[in-house]
């Protein structure tokens, strides 16, 4: 690991442009050589630029990752909410009809899976498995009730006006 401090403190290790790590106590050489600050200006400037670039890259990467996570999380939430809402509506319509117990069980399964999915970590592989199960149960539900319905993601470019 290469560590260094910039400014008035000594640089214990620094990286040359060839990528090789070199250990040198720059403060010791600074006292021995009066031209040390002139000869090391390029190296110190390169190190300062490198560390500033790393810090800026981390900030940009964090922000891009955050925005992508919000977007994807919102997409998944909208899709799961659609499936659960559709199933809840079907349950409400058929709650008194006992002959449709298969349909009610599928709806309950969709709602239960939707309630479980929000507790799954985003980087867990079971998230996609649960989402696929919900999608499969929704297809099963639509085939059982004889309705062709599917979730369609609307992009922000396609949305114009208000939908009721």
JSON list of C-alpha atoms in Angstrom, two decimals:
[
{"chain": "A", "resi": 1, "resn": "UNK", "atom": "CA", "xyz": [0.00, 0.00, 0.00]},
{"chain": "A", "resi": 2, "resn": "UNK", "atom": "CA", "xyz": [1.31, 3.43, -0.86]},
{"chain": "A", "resi": 3, "resn": "UNK", "atom": "CA", "xyz": [0.59, 6.23, 1.56]},
{"chain": "A", "resi": 4, "resn": "UNK", "atom": "CA", "xyz": [1.60, 9.85, 1.49]},
{"chain": "A", "resi": 5, "resn": "UNK", "atom": "CA", "xyz": [0.84, 13.21, 3.03]},
{"chain": "A", "resi": 6, "resn": "UNK", "atom": "CA", "xyz": [0.93, 16.43, 1.09]},
{"chain": "A", "resi": 7, "resn": "UNK", "atom": "CA", "xyz": [1.70, 19.90, 2.32]},
{"chain": "A", "resi": 8, "resn": "UNK", "atom": "CA", "xyz": [4.30, 20.70, 4.96]},
{"chain": "A", "resi": 9, "resn": "UNK", "atom": "CA", "xyz": [4.55, 17.12, 6.24]},
{"chain": "A", "resi": 10, "resn": "UNK", "atom": "CA", "xyz": [6.92, 14.64, 4.69]},
{"chain": "A", "resi": 11, "resn": "UNK", "atom": "CA", "xyz": [5.98, 12.34, 1.86]},
{"chain": "A", "resi": 12, "resn": "UNK", "atom": "CA", "xyz": [7.02, 8.86, 2.93]},
{"chain": "A", "resi": 13, "resn": "UNK", "atom": "CA", "xyz": [6.24, 7.14, -0.35]},
{"chain": "A", "resi": 14, "resn": "UNK", "atom": "CA", "xyz": [5.42, 8.44, -3.77]},
{"chain": "A", "resi": 15, "resn": "UNK", "atom": "CA", "xyz": [4.62, 7.02, -7.17]},
{"chain": "A", "resi": 16, "resn": "UNK", "atom": "CA", "xyz": [6.56, 7.89, -10.26]},
{"chain": "A", "resi": 17, "resn": "UNK", "atom": "CA", "xyz": [4.88, 8.06, -13.65]},
{"chain": "A", "resi": 18, "resn": "UNK", "atom": "CA", "xyz": [6.17, 4.59, -14.48]},
{"chain": "A", "resi": 19, "resn": "UNK", "atom": "CA", "xyz": [3.97, 3.27, -11.66]},
{"chain": "A", "resi": 20, "resn": "UNK", "atom": "CA", "xyz": [6.84, 1.99, -9.50]},
{"chain": "A", "resi": 21, "resn": "UNK", "atom": "CA", "xyz": [6.65, 2.67, -5.78]},
{"chain": "A", "resi": 22, "resn": "UNK", "atom": "CA", "xyz": [9.70, 4.40, -4.36]},
{"chain": "A", "resi": 23, "resn": "UNK", "atom": "CA", "xyz": [10.39, 5.03, -0.70]},
{"chain": "A", "resi": 24, "resn": "UNK", "atom": "CA", "xyz": [12.23, 8.18, 0.18]},
{"chain": "A", "resi": 25, "resn": "UNK", "atom": "CA", "xyz": [12.15, 10.65, 3.04]},
{"chain": "A", "resi": 26, "resn": "UNK", "atom": "CA", "xyz": [11.79, 13.91, 1.18]},
{"chain": "A", "resi": 27, "resn": "UNK", "atom": "CA", "xyz": [12.31, 16.09, 4.24]},
{"chain": "A", "resi": 28, "resn": "UNK", "atom": "CA", "xyz": [15.80, 14.65, 4.74]},
{"chain": "A", "resi": 29, "resn": "UNK", "atom": "CA", "xyz": [16.72, 15.34, 1.11]},
{"chain": "A", "resi": 30, "resn": "UNK", "atom": "CA", "xyz": [15.21, 18.78, 1.33]},
{"chain": "A", "resi": 31, "resn": "UNK", "atom": "CA", "xyz": [17.69, 19.79, 4.03]},
{"chain": "A", "resi": 32, "resn": "UNK", "atom": "CA", "xyz": [20.63, 18.30, 2.12]},
{"chain": "A", "resi": 33, "resn": "UNK", "atom": "CA", "xyz": [19.82, 19.78, -1.29]},
{"chain": "A", "resi": 34, "resn": "UNK", "atom": "CA", "xyz": [18.85, 23.45, -1.71]},
{"chain": "A", "resi": 35, "resn": "UNK", "atom": "CA", "xyz": [17.32, 22.72, -5.11]},
{"chain": "A", "resi": 36, "resn": "UNK", "atom": "CA", "xyz": [15.22, 19.84, -3.80]},
{"chain": "A", "resi": 37, "resn": "UNK", "atom": "CA", "xyz": [11.95, 21.78, -3.96]},
{"chain": "A", "resi": 38, "resn": "UNK", "atom": "CA", "xyz": [12.67, 22.77, -7.56]},
{"chain": "A", "resi": 39, "resn": "UNK", "atom": "CA", "xyz": [13.59, 19.27, -8.71]},
{"chain": "A", "resi": 40, "resn": "UNK", "atom": "CA", "xyz": [10.65, 17.62, -6.96]},
{"chain": "A", "resi": 41, "resn": "UNK", "atom": "CA", "xyz": [8.01, 20.15, -8.06]},
{"chain": "A", "resi": 42, "resn": "UNK", "atom": "CA", "xyz": [6.78, 17.94, -10.87]},
{"chain": "A", "resi": 43, "resn": "UNK", "atom": "CA", "xyz": [6.54, 14.84, -8.67]},
{"chain": "A", "resi": 44, "resn": "UNK", "atom": "CA", "xyz": [4.77, 16.69, -5.86]},
{"chain": "A", "resi": 45, "resn": "UNK", "atom": "CA", "xyz": [2.37, 18.34, -8.32]},
{"chain": "A", "resi": 46, "resn": "UNK", "atom": "CA", "xyz": [1.64, 14.98, -9.89]},
{"chain": "A", "resi": 47, "resn": "UNK", "atom": "CA", "xyz": [0.92, 13.47, -6.45]},
{"chain": "A", "resi": 48, "resn": "UNK", "atom": "CA", "xyz": [-1.36, 16.35, -5.50]},
{"chain": "A", "resi": 49, "resn": "UNK", "atom": "CA", "xyz": [-3.26, 16.02, -8.79]},
{"chain": "A", "resi": 50, "resn": "UNK", "atom": "CA", "xyz": [-3.49, 12.26, -8.40]},
{"chain": "A", "resi": 51, "resn": "UNK", "atom": "CA", "xyz": [-4.91, 12.45, -4.87]},
{"chain": "A", "resi": 52, "resn": "UNK", "atom": "CA", "xyz": [-7.33, 15.23, -5.85]},
{"chain": "A", "resi": 53, "resn": "UNK", "atom": "CA", "xyz": [-8.46, 13.11, -8.82]},
{"chain": "A", "resi": 54, "resn": "UNK", "atom": "CA", "xyz": [-9.05, 10.09, -6.60]},
{"chain": "A", "resi": 55, "resn": "UNK", "atom": "CA", "xyz": [-11.14, 12.11, -4.19]},
{"chain": "A", "resi": 56, "resn": "UNK", "atom": "CA", "xyz": [-13.17, 13.68, -7.00]},
{"chain": "A", "resi": 57, "resn": "UNK", "atom": "CA", "xyz": [-13.60, 10.28, -8.68]},
{"chain": "A", "resi": 58, "resn": "UNK", "atom": "CA", "xyz": [-14.96, 8.80, -5.46]},
{"chain": "A", "resi": 59, "resn": "UNK", "atom": "CA", "xyz": [-17.47, 11.65, -5.12]},
{"chain": "A", "resi": 60, "resn": "UNK", "atom": "CA", "xyz": [-18.66, 11.33, -8.71]},
{"chain": "A", "resi": 61, "resn": "UNK", "atom": "CA", "xyz": [-18.84, 7.53, -8.48]},
{"chain": "A", "resi": 62, "resn": "UNK", "atom": "CA", "xyz": [-20.87, 7.72, -5.27]},
{"chain": "A", "resi": 63, "resn": "UNK", "atom": "CA", "xyz": [-23.33, 10.20, -6.80]},
{"chain": "A", "resi": 64, "resn": "UNK", "atom": "CA", "xyz": [-23.74, 8.18, -10.00]},
{"chain": "A", "resi": 65, "resn": "UNK", "atom": "CA", "xyz": [-24.27, 4.99, -8.00]},
{"chain": "A", "resi": 66, "resn": "UNK", "atom": "CA", "xyz": [-26.76, 6.71, -5.71]},
{"chain": "A", "resi": 67, "resn": "UNK", "atom": "CA", "xyz": [-28.84, 8.06, -8.60]},
{"chain": "A", "resi": 68, "resn": "UNK", "atom": "CA", "xyz": [-28.76, 4.72, -10.43]},
{"chain": "A", "resi": 69, "resn": "UNK", "atom": "CA", "xyz": [-29.86, 2.95, -7.24]},
{"chain": "A", "resi": 70, "resn": "UNK", "atom": "CA", "xyz": [-32.74, 5.37, -6.73]},
{"chain": "A", "resi": 71, "resn": "UNK", "atom": "CA", "xyz": [-33.84, 4.93, -10.34]},
{"chain": "A", "resi": 72, "resn": "UNK", "atom": "CA", "xyz": [-33.65, 1.13, -10.34]},
{"chain": "A", "resi": 73, "resn": "UNK", "atom": "CA", "xyz": [-35.22, 0.87, -6.89]},
{"chain": "A", "resi": 74, "resn": "UNK", "atom": "CA", "xyz": [-38.07, 3.08, -8.02]},
{"chain": "A", "resi": 75, "resn": "UNK", "atom": "CA", "xyz": [-38.57, 0.97, -11.14]},
{"chain": "A", "resi": 76, "resn": "UNK", "atom": "CA", "xyz": [-38.71, -2.25, -9.13]},
{"chain": "A", "resi": 77, "resn": "UNK", "atom": "CA", "xyz": [-41.00, -0.67, -6.54]},
{"chain": "A", "resi": 78, "resn": "UNK", "atom": "CA", "xyz": [-43.40, 0.55, -9.21]},
{"chain": "A", "resi": 79, "resn": "UNK", "atom": "CA", "xyz": [-43.53, -2.86, -10.83]},
{"chain": "A", "resi": 80, "resn": "UNK", "atom": "CA", "xyz": [-44.06, -4.76, -7.58]},
{"chain": "A", "resi": 81, "resn": "UNK", "atom": "CA", "xyz": [-46.63, -2.19, -6.47]},
{"chain": "A", "resi": 82, "resn": "UNK", "atom": "CA", "xyz": [-48.53, -2.66, -9.72]},
{"chain": "A", "resi": 83, "resn": "UNK", "atom": "CA", "xyz": [-48.66, -6.44, -9.26]},
{"chain": "A", "resi": 84, "resn": "UNK", "atom": "CA", "xyz": [-49.66, -6.22, -5.59]},
{"chain": "A", "resi": 85, "resn": "UNK", "atom": "CA", "xyz": [-52.28, -3.55, -6.28]},
{"chain": "A", "resi": 86, "resn": "UNK", "atom": "CA", "xyz": [-53.77, -5.57, -9.12]},
{"chain": "A", "resi": 87, "resn": "UNK", "atom": "CA", "xyz": [-53.91, -8.67, -6.93]},
{"chain": "A", "resi": 88, "resn": "UNK", "atom": "CA", "xyz": [-55.46, -6.71, -4.05]},
{"chain": "A", "resi": 89, "resn": "UNK", "atom": "CA", "xyz": [-58.11, -5.37, -6.41]},
{"chain": "A", "resi": 90, "resn": "UNK", "atom": "CA", "xyz": [-58.94, -8.87, -7.63]},
{"chain": "A", "resi": 91, "resn": "UNK", "atom": "CA", "xyz": [-59.17, -10.08, -4.02]},
{"chain": "A", "resi": 92, "resn": "UNK", "atom": "CA", "xyz": [-61.54, -7.22, -3.22]},
{"chain": "A", "resi": 93, "resn": "UNK", "atom": "CA", "xyz": [-63.73, -8.08, -6.20]},
{"chain": "A", "resi": 94, "resn": "UNK", "atom": "CA", "xyz": [-63.82, -11.83, -5.47]},
{"chain": "A", "resi": 95, "resn": "UNK", "atom": "CA", "xyz": [-63.76, -11.90, -1.66]},
{"chain": "A", "resi": 96, "resn": "UNK", "atom": "CA", "xyz": [-67.32, -13.25, -1.43]},
{"chain": "A", "resi": 97, "resn": "UNK", "atom": "CA", "xyz": [-67.04, -15.77, -4.28]},
{"chain": "A", "resi": 98, "resn": "UNK", "atom": "CA", "xyz": [-65.82, -19.07, -2.74]},
{"chain": "A", "resi": 99, "resn": "UNK", "atom": "CA", "xyz": [-65.66, -20.84, -6.10]},
{"chain": "A", "resi": 100, "resn": "UNK", "atom": "CA", "xyz": [-62.62, -18.77, -7.05]},
{"chain": "A", "resi": 101, "resn": "UNK", "atom": "CA", "xyz": [-60.33, -20.06, -4.27]},
{"chain": "A", "resi": 102, "resn": "UNK", "atom": "CA", "xyz": [-57.46, -20.78, -6.70]},
{"chain": "A", "resi": 103, "resn": "UNK", "atom": "CA", "xyz": [-57.48, -17.21, -7.92]},
{"chain": "A", "resi": 104, "resn": "UNK", "atom": "CA", "xyz": [-57.58, -15.91, -4.35]},
{"chain": "A", "resi": 105, "resn": "UNK", "atom": "CA", "xyz": [-54.61, -18.10, -3.37]},
{"chain": "A", "resi": 106, "resn": "UNK", "atom": "CA", "xyz": [-52.56, -16.75, -6.29]},
{"chain": "A", "resi": 107, "resn": "UNK", "atom": "CA", "xyz": [-53.48, -13.19, -5.32]},
{"chain": "A", "resi": 108, "resn": "UNK", "atom": "CA", "xyz": [-52.48, -13.80, -1.71]},
{"chain": "A", "resi": 109, "resn": "UNK", "atom": "CA", "xyz": [-49.21, -15.28, -2.93]},
{"chain": "A", "resi": 110, "resn": "UNK", "atom": "CA", "xyz": [-48.49, -12.16, -5.00]},
{"chain": "A", "resi": 111, "resn": "UNK", "atom": "CA", "xyz": [-49.29, -9.89, -2.06]},
{"chain": "A", "resi": 112, "resn": "UNK", "atom": "CA", "xyz": [-47.13, -11.96, 0.33]},
{"chain": "A", "resi": 113, "resn": "UNK", "atom": "CA", "xyz": [-44.18, -11.93, -2.08]},
{"chain": "A", "resi": 114, "resn": "UNK", "atom": "CA", "xyz": [-44.57, -8.17, -2.51]},
{"chain": "A", "resi": 115, "resn": "UNK", "atom": "CA", "xyz": [-44.46, -7.73, 1.27]},
{"chain": "A", "resi": 116, "resn": "UNK", "atom": "CA", "xyz": [-41.29, -9.84, 1.51]},
{"chain": "A", "resi": 117, "resn": "UNK", "atom": "CA", "xyz": [-39.37, -8.22, -1.35]},
{"chain": "A", "resi": 118, "resn": "UNK", "atom": "CA", "xyz": [-38.83, -4.87, 0.39]},
{"chain": "A", "resi": 119, "resn": "UNK", "atom": "CA", "xyz": [-36.82, -6.59, 3.14]},
{"chain": "A", "resi": 120, "resn": "UNK", "atom": "CA", "xyz": [-34.33, -8.15, 0.71]},
{"chain": "A", "resi": 121, "resn": "UNK", "atom": "CA", "xyz": [-30.97, -6.43, 0.29]},
{"chain": "A", "resi": 122, "resn": "UNK", "atom": "CA", "xyz": [-30.45, -4.94, -3.20]},
{"chain": "A", "resi": 123, "resn": "UNK", "atom": "CA", "xyz": [-27.28, -6.96, -3.87]},
{"chain": "A", "resi": 124, "resn": "UNK", "atom": "CA", "xyz": [-28.88, -10.26, -2.81]},
{"chain": "A", "resi": 125, "resn": "UNK", "atom": "CA", "xyz": [-29.53, -12.65, -5.69]},
{"chain": "A", "resi": 126, "resn": "UNK", "atom": "CA", "xyz": [-32.85, -13.68, -4.18]},
{"chain": "A", "resi": 127, "resn": "UNK", "atom": "CA", "xyz": [-34.23, -10.24, -5.09]},
{"chain": "A", "resi": 128, "resn": "UNK", "atom": "CA", "xyz": [-34.39, -11.17, -8.78]},
{"chain": "A", "resi": 129, "resn": "UNK", "atom": "CA", "xyz": [-35.74, -14.61, -7.86]},
{"chain": "A", "resi": 130, "resn": "UNK", "atom": "CA", "xyz": [-38.57, -13.03, -5.86]},
{"chain": "A", "resi": 131, "resn": "UNK", "atom": "CA", "xyz": [-39.29, -10.54, -8.63]},
{"chain": "A", "resi": 132, "resn": "UNK", "atom": "CA", "xyz": [-39.44, -13.39, -11.16]},
{"chain": "A", "resi": 133, "resn": "UNK", "atom": "CA", "xyz": [-41.80, -15.32, -8.85]},
{"chain": "A", "resi": 134, "resn": "UNK", "atom": "CA", "xyz": [-44.10, -12.31, -8.59]},
{"chain": "A", "resi": 135, "resn": "UNK", "atom": "CA", "xyz": [-44.08, -11.88, -12.36]},
{"chain": "A", "resi": 136, "resn": "UNK", "atom": "CA", "xyz": [-44.84, -15.57, -12.84]},
{"chain": "A", "resi": 137, "resn": "UNK", "atom": "CA", "xyz": [-47.68, -15.50, -10.32]},
{"chain": "A", "resi": 138, "resn": "UNK", "atom": "CA", "xyz": [-49.10, -12.42, -12.05]},
{"chain": "A", "resi": 139, "resn": "UNK", "atom": "CA", "xyz": [-49.07, -14.23, -15.40]},
{"chain": "A", "resi": 140, "resn": "UNK", "atom": "CA", "xyz": [-50.79, -17.17, -13.71]},
{"chain": "A", "resi": 141, "resn": "UNK", "atom": "CA", "xyz": [-53.40, -14.82, -12.24]},
{"chain": "A", "resi": 142, "resn": "UNK", "atom": "CA", "xyz": [-54.16, -13.10, -15.52]},
{"chain": "A", "resi": 143, "resn": "UNK", "atom": "CA", "xyz": [-54.53, -16.44, -17.31]},
{"chain": "A", "resi": 144, "resn": "UNK", "atom": "CA", "xyz": [-56.87, -17.75, -14.58]},
{"chain": "A", "resi": 145, "resn": "UNK", "atom": "CA", "xyz": [-59.17, -14.73, -14.75]},
{"chain": "A", "resi": 146, "resn": "UNK", "atom": "CA", "xyz": [-58.95, -14.54, -18.54]},
{"chain": "A", "resi": 147, "resn": "UNK", "atom": "CA", "xyz": [-57.64, -11.00, -18.76]},
{"chain": "A", "resi": 148, "resn": "UNK", "atom": "CA", "xyz": [-54.60, -9.89, -20.70]},
{"chain": "A", "resi": 149, "resn": "UNK", "atom": "CA", "xyz": [-52.78, -7.42, -18.48]},
{"chain": "A", "resi": 150, "resn": "UNK", "atom": "CA", "xyz": [-49.11, -6.66, -18.22]},
{"chain": "A", "resi": 151, "resn": "UNK", "atom": "CA", "xyz": [-46.87, -4.15, -16.54]},
{"chain": "A", "resi": 152, "resn": "UNK", "atom": "CA", "xyz": [-45.41, -1.58, -18.90]},
{"chain": "A", "resi": 153, "resn": "UNK", "atom": "CA", "xyz": [-42.76, 0.77, -17.68]},
{"chain": "A", "resi": 154, "resn": "UNK", "atom": "CA", "xyz": [-43.38, 4.32, -18.80]},
{"chain": "A", "resi": 155, "resn": "UNK", "atom": "CA", "xyz": [-40.27, 6.33, -19.44]},
{"chain": "A", "resi": 156, "resn": "UNK", "atom": "CA", "xyz": [-40.28, 9.98, -18.44]},
{"chain": "A", "resi": 157, "resn": "UNK", "atom": "CA", "xyz": [-39.91, 10.93, -22.12]},
{"chain": "A", "resi": 158, "resn": "UNK", "atom": "CA", "xyz": [-43.10, 9.11, -23.15]},
{"chain": "A", "resi": 159, "resn": "UNK", "atom": "CA", "xyz": [-45.26, 10.57, -20.36]},
{"chain": "A", "resi": 160, "resn": "UNK", "atom": "CA", "xyz": [-47.14, 13.65, -21.49]},
{"chain": "A", "resi": 161, "resn": "UNK", "atom": "CA", "xyz": [-49.96, 15.11, -19.43]},
{"chain": "A", "resi": 162, "resn": "UNK", "atom": "CA", "xyz": [-51.82, 13.40, -16.64]},
{"chain": "A", "resi": 163, "resn": "UNK", "atom": "CA", "xyz": [-53.32, 9.92, -16.65]},
{"chain": "A", "resi": 164, "resn": "UNK", "atom": "CA", "xyz": [-56.46, 9.05, -14.74]}
]
